PDB file of C-alpha atoms in Angstrom:
ATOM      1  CA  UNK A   1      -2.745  31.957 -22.307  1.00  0.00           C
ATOM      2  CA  UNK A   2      -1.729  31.117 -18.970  1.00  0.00           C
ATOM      3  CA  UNK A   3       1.626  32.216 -18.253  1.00  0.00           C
ATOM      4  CA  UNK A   4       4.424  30.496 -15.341  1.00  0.00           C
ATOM      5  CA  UNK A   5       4.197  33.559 -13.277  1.00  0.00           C
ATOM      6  CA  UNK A   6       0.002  33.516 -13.079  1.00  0.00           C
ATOM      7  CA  UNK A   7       0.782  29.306 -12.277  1.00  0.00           C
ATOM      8  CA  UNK A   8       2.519  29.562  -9.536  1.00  0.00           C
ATOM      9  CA  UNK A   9       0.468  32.715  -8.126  1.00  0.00           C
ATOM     10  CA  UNK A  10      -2.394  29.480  -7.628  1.00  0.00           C
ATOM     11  CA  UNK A  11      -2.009  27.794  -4.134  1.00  0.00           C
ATOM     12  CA  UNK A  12       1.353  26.108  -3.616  1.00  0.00           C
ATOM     13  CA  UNK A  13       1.834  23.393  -5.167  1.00  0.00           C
ATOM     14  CA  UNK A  14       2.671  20.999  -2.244  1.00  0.00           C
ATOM     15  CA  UNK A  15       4.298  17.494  -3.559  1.00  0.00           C
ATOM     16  CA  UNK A  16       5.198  15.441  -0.268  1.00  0.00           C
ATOM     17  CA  UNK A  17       7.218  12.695  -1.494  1.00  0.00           C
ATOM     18  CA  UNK A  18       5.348   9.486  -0.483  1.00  0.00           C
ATOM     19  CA  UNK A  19       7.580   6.299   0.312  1.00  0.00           C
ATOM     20  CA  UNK A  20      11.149   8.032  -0.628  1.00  0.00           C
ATOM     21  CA  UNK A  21      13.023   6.096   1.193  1.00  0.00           C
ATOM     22  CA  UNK A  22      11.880   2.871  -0.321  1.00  0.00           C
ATOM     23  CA  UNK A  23      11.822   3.885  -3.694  1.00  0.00           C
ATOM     24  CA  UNK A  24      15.133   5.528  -3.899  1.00  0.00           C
ATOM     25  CA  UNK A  25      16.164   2.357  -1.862  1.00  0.00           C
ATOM     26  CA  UNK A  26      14.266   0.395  -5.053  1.00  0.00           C
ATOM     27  CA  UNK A  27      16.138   2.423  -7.599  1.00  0.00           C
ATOM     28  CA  UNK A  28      19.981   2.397  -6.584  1.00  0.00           C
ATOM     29  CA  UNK A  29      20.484   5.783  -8.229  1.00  0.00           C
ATOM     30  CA  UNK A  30      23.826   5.724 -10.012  1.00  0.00           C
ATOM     31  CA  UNK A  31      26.474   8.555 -10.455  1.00  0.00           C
ATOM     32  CA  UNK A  32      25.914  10.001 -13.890  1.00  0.00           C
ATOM     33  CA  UNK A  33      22.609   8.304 -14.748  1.00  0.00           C
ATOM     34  CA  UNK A  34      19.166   9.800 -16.604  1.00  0.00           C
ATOM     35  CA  UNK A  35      16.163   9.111 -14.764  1.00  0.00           C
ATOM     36  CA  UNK A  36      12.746   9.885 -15.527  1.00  0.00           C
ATOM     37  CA  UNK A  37       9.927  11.005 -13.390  1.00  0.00           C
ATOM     38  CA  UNK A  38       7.139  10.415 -15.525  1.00  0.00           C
ATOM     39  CA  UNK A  39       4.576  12.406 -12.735  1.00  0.00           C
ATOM     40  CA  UNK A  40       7.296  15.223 -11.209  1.00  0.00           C
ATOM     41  CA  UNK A  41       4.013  16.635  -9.865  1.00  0.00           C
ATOM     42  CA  UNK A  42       5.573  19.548  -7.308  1.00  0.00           C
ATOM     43  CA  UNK A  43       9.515  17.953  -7.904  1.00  0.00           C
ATOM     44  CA  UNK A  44       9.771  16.240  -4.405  1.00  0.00           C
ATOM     45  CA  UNK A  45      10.638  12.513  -5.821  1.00  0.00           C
ATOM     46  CA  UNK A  46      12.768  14.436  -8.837  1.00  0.00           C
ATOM     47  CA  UNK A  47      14.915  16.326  -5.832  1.00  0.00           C
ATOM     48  CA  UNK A  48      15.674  13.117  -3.663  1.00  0.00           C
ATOM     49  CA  UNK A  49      16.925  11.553  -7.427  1.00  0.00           C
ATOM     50  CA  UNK A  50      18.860  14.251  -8.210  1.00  0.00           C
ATOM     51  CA  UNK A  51      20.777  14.368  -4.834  1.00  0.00           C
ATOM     52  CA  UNK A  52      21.104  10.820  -4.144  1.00  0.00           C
ATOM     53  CA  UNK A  53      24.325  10.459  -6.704  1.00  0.00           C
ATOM     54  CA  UNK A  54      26.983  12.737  -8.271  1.00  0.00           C
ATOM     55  CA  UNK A  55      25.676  14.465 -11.910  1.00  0.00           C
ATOM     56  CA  UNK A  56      22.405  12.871 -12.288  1.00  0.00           C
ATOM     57  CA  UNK A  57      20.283  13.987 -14.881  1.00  0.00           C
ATOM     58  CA  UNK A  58      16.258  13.547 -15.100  1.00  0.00           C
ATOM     59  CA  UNK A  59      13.469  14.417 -17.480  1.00  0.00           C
ATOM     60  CA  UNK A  60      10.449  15.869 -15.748  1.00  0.00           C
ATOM     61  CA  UNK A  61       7.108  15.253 -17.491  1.00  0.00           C
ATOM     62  CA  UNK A  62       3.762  15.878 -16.403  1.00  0.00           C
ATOM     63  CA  UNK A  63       0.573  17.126 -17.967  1.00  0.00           C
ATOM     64  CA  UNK A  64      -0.492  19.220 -15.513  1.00  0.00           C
ATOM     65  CA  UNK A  65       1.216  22.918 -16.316  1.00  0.00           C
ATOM     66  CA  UNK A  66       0.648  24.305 -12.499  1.00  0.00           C
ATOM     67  CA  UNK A  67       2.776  21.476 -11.586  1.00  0.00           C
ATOM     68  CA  UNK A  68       5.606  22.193 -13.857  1.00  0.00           C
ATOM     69  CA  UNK A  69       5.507  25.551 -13.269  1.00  0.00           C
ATOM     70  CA  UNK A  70       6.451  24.045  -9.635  1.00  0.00           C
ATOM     71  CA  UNK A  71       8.828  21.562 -10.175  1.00  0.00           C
ATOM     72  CA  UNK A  72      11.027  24.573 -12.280  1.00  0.00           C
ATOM     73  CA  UNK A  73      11.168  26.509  -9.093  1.00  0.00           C
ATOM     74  CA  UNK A  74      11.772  23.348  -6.786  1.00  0.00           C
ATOM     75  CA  UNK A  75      14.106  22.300  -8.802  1.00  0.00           C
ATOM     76  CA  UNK A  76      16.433  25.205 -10.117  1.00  0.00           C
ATOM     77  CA  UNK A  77      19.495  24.401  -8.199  1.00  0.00           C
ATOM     78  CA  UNK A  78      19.763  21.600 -10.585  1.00  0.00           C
ATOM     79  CA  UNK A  79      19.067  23.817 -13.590  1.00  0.00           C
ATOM     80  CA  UNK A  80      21.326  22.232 -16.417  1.00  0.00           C
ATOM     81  CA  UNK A  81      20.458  18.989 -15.351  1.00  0.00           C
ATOM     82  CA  UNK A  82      16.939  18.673 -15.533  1.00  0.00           C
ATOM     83  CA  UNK A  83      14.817  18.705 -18.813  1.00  0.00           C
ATOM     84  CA  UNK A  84      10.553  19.253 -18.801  1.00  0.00           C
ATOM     85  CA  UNK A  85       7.945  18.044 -21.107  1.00  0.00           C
ATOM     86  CA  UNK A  86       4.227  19.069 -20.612  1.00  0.00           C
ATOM     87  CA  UNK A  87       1.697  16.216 -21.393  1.00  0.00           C
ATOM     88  CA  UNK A  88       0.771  12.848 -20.586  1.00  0.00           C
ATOM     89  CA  UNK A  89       2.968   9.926 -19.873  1.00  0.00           C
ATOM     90  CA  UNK A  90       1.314   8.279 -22.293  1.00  0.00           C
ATOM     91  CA  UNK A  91       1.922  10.510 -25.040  1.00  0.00           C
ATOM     92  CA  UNK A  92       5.463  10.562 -24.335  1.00  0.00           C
ATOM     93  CA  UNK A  93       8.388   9.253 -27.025  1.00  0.00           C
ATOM     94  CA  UNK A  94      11.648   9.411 -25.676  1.00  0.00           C
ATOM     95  CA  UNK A  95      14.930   9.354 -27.927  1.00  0.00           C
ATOM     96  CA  UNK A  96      17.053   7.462 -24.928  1.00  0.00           C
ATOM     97  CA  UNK A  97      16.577   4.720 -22.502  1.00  0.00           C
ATOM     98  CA  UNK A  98      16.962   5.502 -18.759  1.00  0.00           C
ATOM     99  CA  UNK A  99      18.736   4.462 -16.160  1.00  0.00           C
ATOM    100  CA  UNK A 100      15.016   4.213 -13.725  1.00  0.00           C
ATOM    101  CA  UNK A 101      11.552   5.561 -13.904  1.00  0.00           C
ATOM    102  CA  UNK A 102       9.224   6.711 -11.594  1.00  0.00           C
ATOM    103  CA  UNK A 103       5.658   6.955 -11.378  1.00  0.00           C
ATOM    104  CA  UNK A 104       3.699   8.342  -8.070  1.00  0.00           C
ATOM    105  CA  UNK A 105       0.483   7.873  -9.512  1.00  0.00           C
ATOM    106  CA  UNK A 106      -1.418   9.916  -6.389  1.00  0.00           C
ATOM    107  CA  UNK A 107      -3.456  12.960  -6.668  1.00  0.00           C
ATOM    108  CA  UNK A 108      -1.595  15.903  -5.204  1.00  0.00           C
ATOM    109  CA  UNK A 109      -2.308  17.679  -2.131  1.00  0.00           C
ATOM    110  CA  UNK A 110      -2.630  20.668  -4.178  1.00  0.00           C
ATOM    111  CA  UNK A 111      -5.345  19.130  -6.502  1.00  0.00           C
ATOM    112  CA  UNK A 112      -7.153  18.457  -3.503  1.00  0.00           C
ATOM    113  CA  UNK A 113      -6.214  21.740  -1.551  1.00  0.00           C
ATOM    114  CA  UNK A 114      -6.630  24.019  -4.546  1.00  0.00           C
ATOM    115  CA  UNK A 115     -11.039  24.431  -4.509  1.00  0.00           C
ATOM    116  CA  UNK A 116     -10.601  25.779  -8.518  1.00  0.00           C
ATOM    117  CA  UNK A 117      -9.740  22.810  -9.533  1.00  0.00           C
ATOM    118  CA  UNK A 118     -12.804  20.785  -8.023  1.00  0.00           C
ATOM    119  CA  UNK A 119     -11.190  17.563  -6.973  1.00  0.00           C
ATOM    120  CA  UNK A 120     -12.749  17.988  -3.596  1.00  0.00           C
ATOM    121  CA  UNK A 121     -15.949  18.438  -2.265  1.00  0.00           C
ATOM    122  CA  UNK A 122     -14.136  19.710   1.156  1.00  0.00           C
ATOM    123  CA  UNK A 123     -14.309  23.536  -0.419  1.00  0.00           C
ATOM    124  CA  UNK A 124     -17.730  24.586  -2.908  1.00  0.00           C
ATOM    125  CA  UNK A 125     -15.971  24.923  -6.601  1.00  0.00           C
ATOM    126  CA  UNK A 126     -17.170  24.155 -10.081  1.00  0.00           C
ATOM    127  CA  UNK A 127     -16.742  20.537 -11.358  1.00  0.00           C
ATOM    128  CA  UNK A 128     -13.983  20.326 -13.625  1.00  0.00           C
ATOM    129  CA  UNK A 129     -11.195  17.786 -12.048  1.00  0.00           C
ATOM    130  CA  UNK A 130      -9.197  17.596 -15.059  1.00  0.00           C
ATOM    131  CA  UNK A 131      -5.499  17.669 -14.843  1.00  0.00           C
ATOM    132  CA  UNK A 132      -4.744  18.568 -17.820  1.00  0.00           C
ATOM    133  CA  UNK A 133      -7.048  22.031 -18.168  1.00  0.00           C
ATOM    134  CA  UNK A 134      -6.789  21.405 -21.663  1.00  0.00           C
ATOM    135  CA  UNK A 135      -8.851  18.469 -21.956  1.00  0.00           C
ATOM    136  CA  UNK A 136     -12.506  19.468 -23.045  1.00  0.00           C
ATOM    137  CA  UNK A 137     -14.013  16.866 -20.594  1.00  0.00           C
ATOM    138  CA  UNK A 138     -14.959  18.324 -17.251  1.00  0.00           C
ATOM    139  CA  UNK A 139     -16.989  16.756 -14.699  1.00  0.00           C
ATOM    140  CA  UNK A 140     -19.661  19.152 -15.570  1.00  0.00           C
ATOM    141  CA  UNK A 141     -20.237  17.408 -18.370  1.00  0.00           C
ATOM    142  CA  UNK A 142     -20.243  14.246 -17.335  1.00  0.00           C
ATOM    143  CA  UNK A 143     -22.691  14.722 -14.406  1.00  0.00           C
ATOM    144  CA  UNK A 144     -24.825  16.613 -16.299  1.00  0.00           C
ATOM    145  CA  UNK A 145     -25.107  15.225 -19.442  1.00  0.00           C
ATOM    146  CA  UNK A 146     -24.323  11.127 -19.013  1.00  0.00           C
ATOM    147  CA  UNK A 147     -27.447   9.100 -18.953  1.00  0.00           C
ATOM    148  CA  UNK A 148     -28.127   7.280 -15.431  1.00  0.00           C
ATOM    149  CA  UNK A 149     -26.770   3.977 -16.644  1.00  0.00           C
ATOM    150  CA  UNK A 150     -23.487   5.557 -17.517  1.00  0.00           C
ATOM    151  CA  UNK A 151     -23.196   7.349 -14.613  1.00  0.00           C
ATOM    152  CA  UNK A 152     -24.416   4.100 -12.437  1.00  0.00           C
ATOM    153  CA  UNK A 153     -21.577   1.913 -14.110  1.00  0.00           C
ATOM    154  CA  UNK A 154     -19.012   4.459 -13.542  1.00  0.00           C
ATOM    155  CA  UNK A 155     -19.089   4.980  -9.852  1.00  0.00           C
ATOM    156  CA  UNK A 156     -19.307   0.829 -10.025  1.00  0.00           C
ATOM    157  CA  UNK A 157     -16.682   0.569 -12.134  1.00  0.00           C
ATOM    158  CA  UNK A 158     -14.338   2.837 -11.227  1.00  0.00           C
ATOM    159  CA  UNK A 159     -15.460   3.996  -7.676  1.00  0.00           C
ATOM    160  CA  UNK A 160     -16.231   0.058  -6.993  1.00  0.00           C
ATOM    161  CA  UNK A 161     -19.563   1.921  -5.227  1.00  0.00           C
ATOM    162  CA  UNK A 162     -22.244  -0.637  -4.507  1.00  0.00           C
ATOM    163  CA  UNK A 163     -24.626   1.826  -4.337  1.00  0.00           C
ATOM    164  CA  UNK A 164     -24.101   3.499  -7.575  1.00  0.00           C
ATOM    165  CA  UNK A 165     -27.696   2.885  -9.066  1.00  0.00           C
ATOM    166  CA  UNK A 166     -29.284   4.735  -6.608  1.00  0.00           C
ATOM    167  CA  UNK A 167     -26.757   7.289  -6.163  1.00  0.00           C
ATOM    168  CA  UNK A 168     -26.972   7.749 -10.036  1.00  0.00           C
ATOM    169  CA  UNK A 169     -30.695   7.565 -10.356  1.00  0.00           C
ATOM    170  CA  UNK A 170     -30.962  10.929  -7.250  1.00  0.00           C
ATOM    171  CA  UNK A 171     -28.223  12.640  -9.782  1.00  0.00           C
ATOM    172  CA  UNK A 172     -30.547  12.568 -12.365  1.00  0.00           C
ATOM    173  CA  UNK A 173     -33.533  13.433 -11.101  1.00  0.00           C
ATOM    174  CA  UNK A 174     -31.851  16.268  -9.229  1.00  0.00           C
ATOM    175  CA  UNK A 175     -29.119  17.590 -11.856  1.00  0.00           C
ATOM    176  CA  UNK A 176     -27.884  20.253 -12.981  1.00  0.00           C
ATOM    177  CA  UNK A 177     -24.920  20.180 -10.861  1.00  0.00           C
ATOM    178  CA  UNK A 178     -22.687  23.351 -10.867  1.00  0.00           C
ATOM    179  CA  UNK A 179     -20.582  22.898  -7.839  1.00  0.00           C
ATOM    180  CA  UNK A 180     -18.668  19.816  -5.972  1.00  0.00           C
ATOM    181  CA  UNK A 181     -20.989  20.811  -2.736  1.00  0.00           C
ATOM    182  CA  UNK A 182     -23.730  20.271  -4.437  1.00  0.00           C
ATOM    183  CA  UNK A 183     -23.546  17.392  -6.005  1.00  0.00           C
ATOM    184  CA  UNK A 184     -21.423  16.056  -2.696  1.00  0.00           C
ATOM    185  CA  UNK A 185     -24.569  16.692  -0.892  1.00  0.00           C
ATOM    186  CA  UNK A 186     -27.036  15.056  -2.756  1.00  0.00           C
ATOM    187  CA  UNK A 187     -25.054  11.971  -3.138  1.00  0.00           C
ATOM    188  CA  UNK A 188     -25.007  12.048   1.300  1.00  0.00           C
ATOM    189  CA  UNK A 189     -28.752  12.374   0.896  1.00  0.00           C
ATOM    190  CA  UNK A 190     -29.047   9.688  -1.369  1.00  0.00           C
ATOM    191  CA  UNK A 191     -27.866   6.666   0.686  1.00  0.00           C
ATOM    192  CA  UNK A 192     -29.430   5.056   3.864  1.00  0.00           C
ATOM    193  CA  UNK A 193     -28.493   7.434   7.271  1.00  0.00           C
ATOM    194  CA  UNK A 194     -26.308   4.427   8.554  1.00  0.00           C
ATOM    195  CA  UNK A 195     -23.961   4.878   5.183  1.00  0.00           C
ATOM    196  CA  UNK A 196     -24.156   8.677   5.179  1.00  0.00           C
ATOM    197  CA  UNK A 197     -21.936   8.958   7.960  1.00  0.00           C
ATOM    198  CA  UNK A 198     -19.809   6.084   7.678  1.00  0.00           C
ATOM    199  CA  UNK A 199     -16.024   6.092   7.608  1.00  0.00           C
ATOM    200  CA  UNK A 200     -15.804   7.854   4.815  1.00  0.00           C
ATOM    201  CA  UNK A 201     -17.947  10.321   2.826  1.00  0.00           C
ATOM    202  CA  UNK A 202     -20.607   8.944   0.779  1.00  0.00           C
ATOM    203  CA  UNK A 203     -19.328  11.506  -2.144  1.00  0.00           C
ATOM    204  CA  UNK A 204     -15.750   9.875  -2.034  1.00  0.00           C
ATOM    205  CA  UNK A 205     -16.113   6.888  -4.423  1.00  0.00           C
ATOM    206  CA  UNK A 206     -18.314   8.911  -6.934  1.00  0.00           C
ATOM    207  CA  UNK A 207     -15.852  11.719  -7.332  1.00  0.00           C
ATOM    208  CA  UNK A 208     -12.757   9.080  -7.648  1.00  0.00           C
ATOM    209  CA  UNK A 209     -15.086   7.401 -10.517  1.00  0.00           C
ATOM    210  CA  UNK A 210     -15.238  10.834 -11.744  1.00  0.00           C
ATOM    211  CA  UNK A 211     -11.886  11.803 -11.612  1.00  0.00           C
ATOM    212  CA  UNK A 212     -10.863   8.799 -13.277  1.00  0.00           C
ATOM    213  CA  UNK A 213     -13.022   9.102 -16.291  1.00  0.00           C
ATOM    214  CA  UNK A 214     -12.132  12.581 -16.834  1.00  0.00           C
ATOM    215  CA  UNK A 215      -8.693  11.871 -17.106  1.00  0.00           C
ATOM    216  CA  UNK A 216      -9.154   8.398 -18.688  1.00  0.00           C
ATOM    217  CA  UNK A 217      -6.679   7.312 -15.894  1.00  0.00           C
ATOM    218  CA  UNK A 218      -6.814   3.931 -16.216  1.00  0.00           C
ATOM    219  CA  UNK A 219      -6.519   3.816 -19.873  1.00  0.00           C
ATOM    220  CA  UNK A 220      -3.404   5.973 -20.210  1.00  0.00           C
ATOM    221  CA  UNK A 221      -1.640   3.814 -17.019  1.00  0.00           C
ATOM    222  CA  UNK A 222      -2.201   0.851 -19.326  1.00  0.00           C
ATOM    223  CA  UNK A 223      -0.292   2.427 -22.382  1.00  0.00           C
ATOM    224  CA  UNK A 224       1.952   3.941 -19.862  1.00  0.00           C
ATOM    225  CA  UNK A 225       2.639   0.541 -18.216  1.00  0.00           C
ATOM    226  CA  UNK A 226       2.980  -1.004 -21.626  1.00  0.00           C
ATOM    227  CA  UNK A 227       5.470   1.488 -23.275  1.00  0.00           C
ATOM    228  CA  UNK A 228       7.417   2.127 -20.617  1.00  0.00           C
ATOM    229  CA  UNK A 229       9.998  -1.107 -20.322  1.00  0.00           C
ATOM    230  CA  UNK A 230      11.290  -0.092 -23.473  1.00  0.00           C
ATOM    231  CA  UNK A 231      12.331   2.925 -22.452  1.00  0.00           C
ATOM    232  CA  UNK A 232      14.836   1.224 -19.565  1.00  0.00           C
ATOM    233  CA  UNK A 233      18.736   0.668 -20.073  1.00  0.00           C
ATOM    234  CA  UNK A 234      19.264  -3.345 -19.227  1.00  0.00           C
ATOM    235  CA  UNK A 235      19.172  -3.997 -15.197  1.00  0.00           C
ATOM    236  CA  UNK A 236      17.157   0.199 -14.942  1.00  0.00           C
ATOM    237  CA  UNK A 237      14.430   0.205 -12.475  1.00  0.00           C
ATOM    238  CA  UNK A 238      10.728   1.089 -12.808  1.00  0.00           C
ATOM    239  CA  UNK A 239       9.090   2.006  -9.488  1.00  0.00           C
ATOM    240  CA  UNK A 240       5.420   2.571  -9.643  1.00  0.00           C
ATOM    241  CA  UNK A 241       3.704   3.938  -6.451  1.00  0.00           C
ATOM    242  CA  UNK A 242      -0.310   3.335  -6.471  1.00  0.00           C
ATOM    243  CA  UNK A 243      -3.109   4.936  -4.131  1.00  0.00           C
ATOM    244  CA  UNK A 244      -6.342   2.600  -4.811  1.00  0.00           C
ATOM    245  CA  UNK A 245      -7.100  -0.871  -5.909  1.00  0.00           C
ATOM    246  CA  UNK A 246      -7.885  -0.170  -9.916  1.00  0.00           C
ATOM    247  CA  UNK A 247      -4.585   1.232 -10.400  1.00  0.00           C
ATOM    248  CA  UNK A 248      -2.650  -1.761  -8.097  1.00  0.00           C
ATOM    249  CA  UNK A 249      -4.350  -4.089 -10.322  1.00  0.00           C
ATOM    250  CA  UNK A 250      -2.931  -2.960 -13.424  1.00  0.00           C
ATOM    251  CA  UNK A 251       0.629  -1.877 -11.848  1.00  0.00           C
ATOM    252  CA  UNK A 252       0.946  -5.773 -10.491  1.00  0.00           C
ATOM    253  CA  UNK A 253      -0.533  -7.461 -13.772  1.00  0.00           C
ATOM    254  CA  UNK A 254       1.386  -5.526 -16.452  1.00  0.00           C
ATOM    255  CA  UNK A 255       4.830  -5.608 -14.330  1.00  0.00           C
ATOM    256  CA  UNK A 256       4.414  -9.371 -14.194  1.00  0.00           C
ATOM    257  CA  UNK A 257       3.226 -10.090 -17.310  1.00  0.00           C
ATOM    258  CA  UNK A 258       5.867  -8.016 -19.254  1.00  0.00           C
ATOM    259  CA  UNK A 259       8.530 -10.174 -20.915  1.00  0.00           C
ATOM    260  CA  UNK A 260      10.836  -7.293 -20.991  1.00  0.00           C
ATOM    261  CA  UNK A 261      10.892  -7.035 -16.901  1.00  0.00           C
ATOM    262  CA  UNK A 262      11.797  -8.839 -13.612  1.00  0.00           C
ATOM    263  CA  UNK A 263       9.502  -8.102 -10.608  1.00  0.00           C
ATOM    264  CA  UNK A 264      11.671  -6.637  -7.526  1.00  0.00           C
ATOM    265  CA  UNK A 265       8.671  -6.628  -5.369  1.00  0.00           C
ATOM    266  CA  UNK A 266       6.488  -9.738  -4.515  1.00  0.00           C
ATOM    267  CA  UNK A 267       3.907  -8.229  -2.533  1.00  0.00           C
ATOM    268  CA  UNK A 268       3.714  -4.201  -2.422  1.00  0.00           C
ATOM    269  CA  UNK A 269       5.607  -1.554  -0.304  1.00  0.00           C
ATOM    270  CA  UNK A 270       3.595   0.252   1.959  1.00  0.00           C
ATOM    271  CA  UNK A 271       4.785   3.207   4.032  1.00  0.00           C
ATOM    272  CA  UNK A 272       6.336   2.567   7.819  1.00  0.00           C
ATOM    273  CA  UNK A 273       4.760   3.997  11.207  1.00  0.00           C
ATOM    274  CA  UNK A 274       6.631   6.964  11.195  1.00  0.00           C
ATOM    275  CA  UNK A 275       5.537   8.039   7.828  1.00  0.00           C
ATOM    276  CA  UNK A 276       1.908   7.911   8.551  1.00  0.00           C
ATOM    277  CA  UNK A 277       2.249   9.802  11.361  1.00  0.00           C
ATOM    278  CA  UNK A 278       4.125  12.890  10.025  1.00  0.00           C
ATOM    279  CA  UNK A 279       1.842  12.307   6.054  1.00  0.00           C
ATOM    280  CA  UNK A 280      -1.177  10.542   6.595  1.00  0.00           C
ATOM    281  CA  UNK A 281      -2.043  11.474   3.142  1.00  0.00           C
ATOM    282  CA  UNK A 282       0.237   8.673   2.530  1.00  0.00           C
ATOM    283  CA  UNK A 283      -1.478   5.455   3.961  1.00  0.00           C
ATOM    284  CA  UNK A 284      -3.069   3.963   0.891  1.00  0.00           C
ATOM    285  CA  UNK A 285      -0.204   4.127  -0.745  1.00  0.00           C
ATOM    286  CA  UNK A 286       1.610   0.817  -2.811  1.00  0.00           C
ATOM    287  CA  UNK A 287       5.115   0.871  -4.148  1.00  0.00           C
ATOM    288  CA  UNK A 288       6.275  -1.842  -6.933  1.00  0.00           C
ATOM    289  CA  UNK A 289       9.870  -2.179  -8.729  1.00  0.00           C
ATOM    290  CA  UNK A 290      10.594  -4.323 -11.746  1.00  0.00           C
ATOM    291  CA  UNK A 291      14.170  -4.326 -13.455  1.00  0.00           C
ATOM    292  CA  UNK A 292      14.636  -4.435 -17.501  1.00  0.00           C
ATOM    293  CA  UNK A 293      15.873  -8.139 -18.148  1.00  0.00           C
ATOM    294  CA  UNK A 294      19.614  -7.946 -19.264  1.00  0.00           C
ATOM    295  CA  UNK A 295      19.370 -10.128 -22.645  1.00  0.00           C
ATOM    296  CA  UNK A 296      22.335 -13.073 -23.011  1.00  0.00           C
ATOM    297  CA  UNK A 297      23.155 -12.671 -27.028  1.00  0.00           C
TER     298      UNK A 297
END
């Protein structure tokens, strides 16, 4: 077993808080109230909530352990006032209702930074991309072992890559895959020249699609998204912040279609000038608030 010490010997976990001043804006921390961060990731959203009022409390849940072993440290000078649960947010049964949730849906810089973890083809590491390490799904797997129809609907589906037939069919014929350099480079090699070196890397779209199915992300948002209005006091906040259009979609649709909420936001947040200069990490980013519907008896 793993133990908090050998955690947080891994590369730092770095958590930079994406669209903080709108979502704390969104929330209207109170003095006294229980939030939850339902992604605490390395603590940088839990620290703003815990310092924006007097004797806040928050729960801290995510299923990654490197990342609680983070958010303990980031956050001990609110030890006493912060609780931690290890798992997904869609696993998650609270006994209370809270006073405002949070979501920042976004893969960490660390997940990408850290080459162990195989999120990114930027640094030669096995393909696992899970973030909970212990799922049995790995990437491996999937690459290796998915027939070329799977794998072609996939990167469509979830990678929205239109050319995910061939890309899939040149995975096949060339697998196994061990490494995310490997398989990055075959997918480059796969495409015409004038889409090889495009704006973005020809690899990016299959390894979201990848990611995504590892960690059934999509799936869990949904029973996330579903579960998680009845966990709000009347008139508590939900702020959801989204990095690509498949999760959008589902954030939009299931805030407006919930009977139990009011949507804050028309049209989605997105982060000011100044924060794409100093994070530009951040610019895909999408913030949306509902409020829990205070019922007239």
């Amino acid at each position: 077993m793993t133990t908090s010490d050998e955690l947080l010997d891994q590369p730092a976990f770095v958590h930079v808080p994406v669209l903080s001043r709108e979502l704390l804006a969104g929330l209207a921390v109170s003095p006294g109230g229980h939030y939850l961060d339902a992604t605490v990731g390395g603590g940088g959203h839990s620290r703003l909530i815990l310092t924006a009022a007097p004797d806040v409390r928050l729960t801290a849940i995510d299923q990654d352990e490197q990342a609680i072993a983070a958010a303990k440290e980031t956050l001990i000078p609110f030890t006493g006032r912060v609780q931690f649960w290890h798992g997904n947010f869609a696993e998650y049964q609270p006994e209370i209702q809270f006073d405002g949730i949070v979501a920042d849906l976004g893969v960490s810089s660390h997940h990408f930074d850290a080459p162990e973890r195989g999120f990114s083809f930027r640094h030669e590491a096995p393909l696992d991309m899970r973030m909970n390490q212990q799922r049995s799904l790995t990437a491996t797997e999937v690459i290796n072992h998915w027939d070329e129809s799977q794998l072609a609907d996939i990167f469509f589906k979830y990678g929205e890559e239109r050319l995910s037939r061939r890309i899939a069919r040149r995975i096949v014929e060339q697998r196994p895959f061990e490494t995310t350099t490997q398989l990055a480079e075959a997918i480059a090699y796969s495409v015409p020249r004038q889409y090889r070196y495009g704006r973005i890397h020809p690899a990016t779209r299959v390894f979201q699609a990848l990611r995504i199915v590892v960690n059934d992300e999509l799936s869990v948002l949904e029973t996330f998204l579903h579960r998680a209005p009845h966990w709000l006091v009347p008139a508590g906040k939900i702020a959801i912040i989204s990095f690509h259009s498949l999760e959008d979609r589902i954030v939009k649709h299931s805030l407006r279609n919930s009977p139990l909420l009011r949507v804050l936001t028309k049209k989605p947040i997105i982060p000011q000038d100044d924060e794409l200069a100093a994070n530009p990490r951040s610019r895909s980013a999408k913030l949306r608030i509902a409020e829990r519907i205070i019922e007239i008896l």
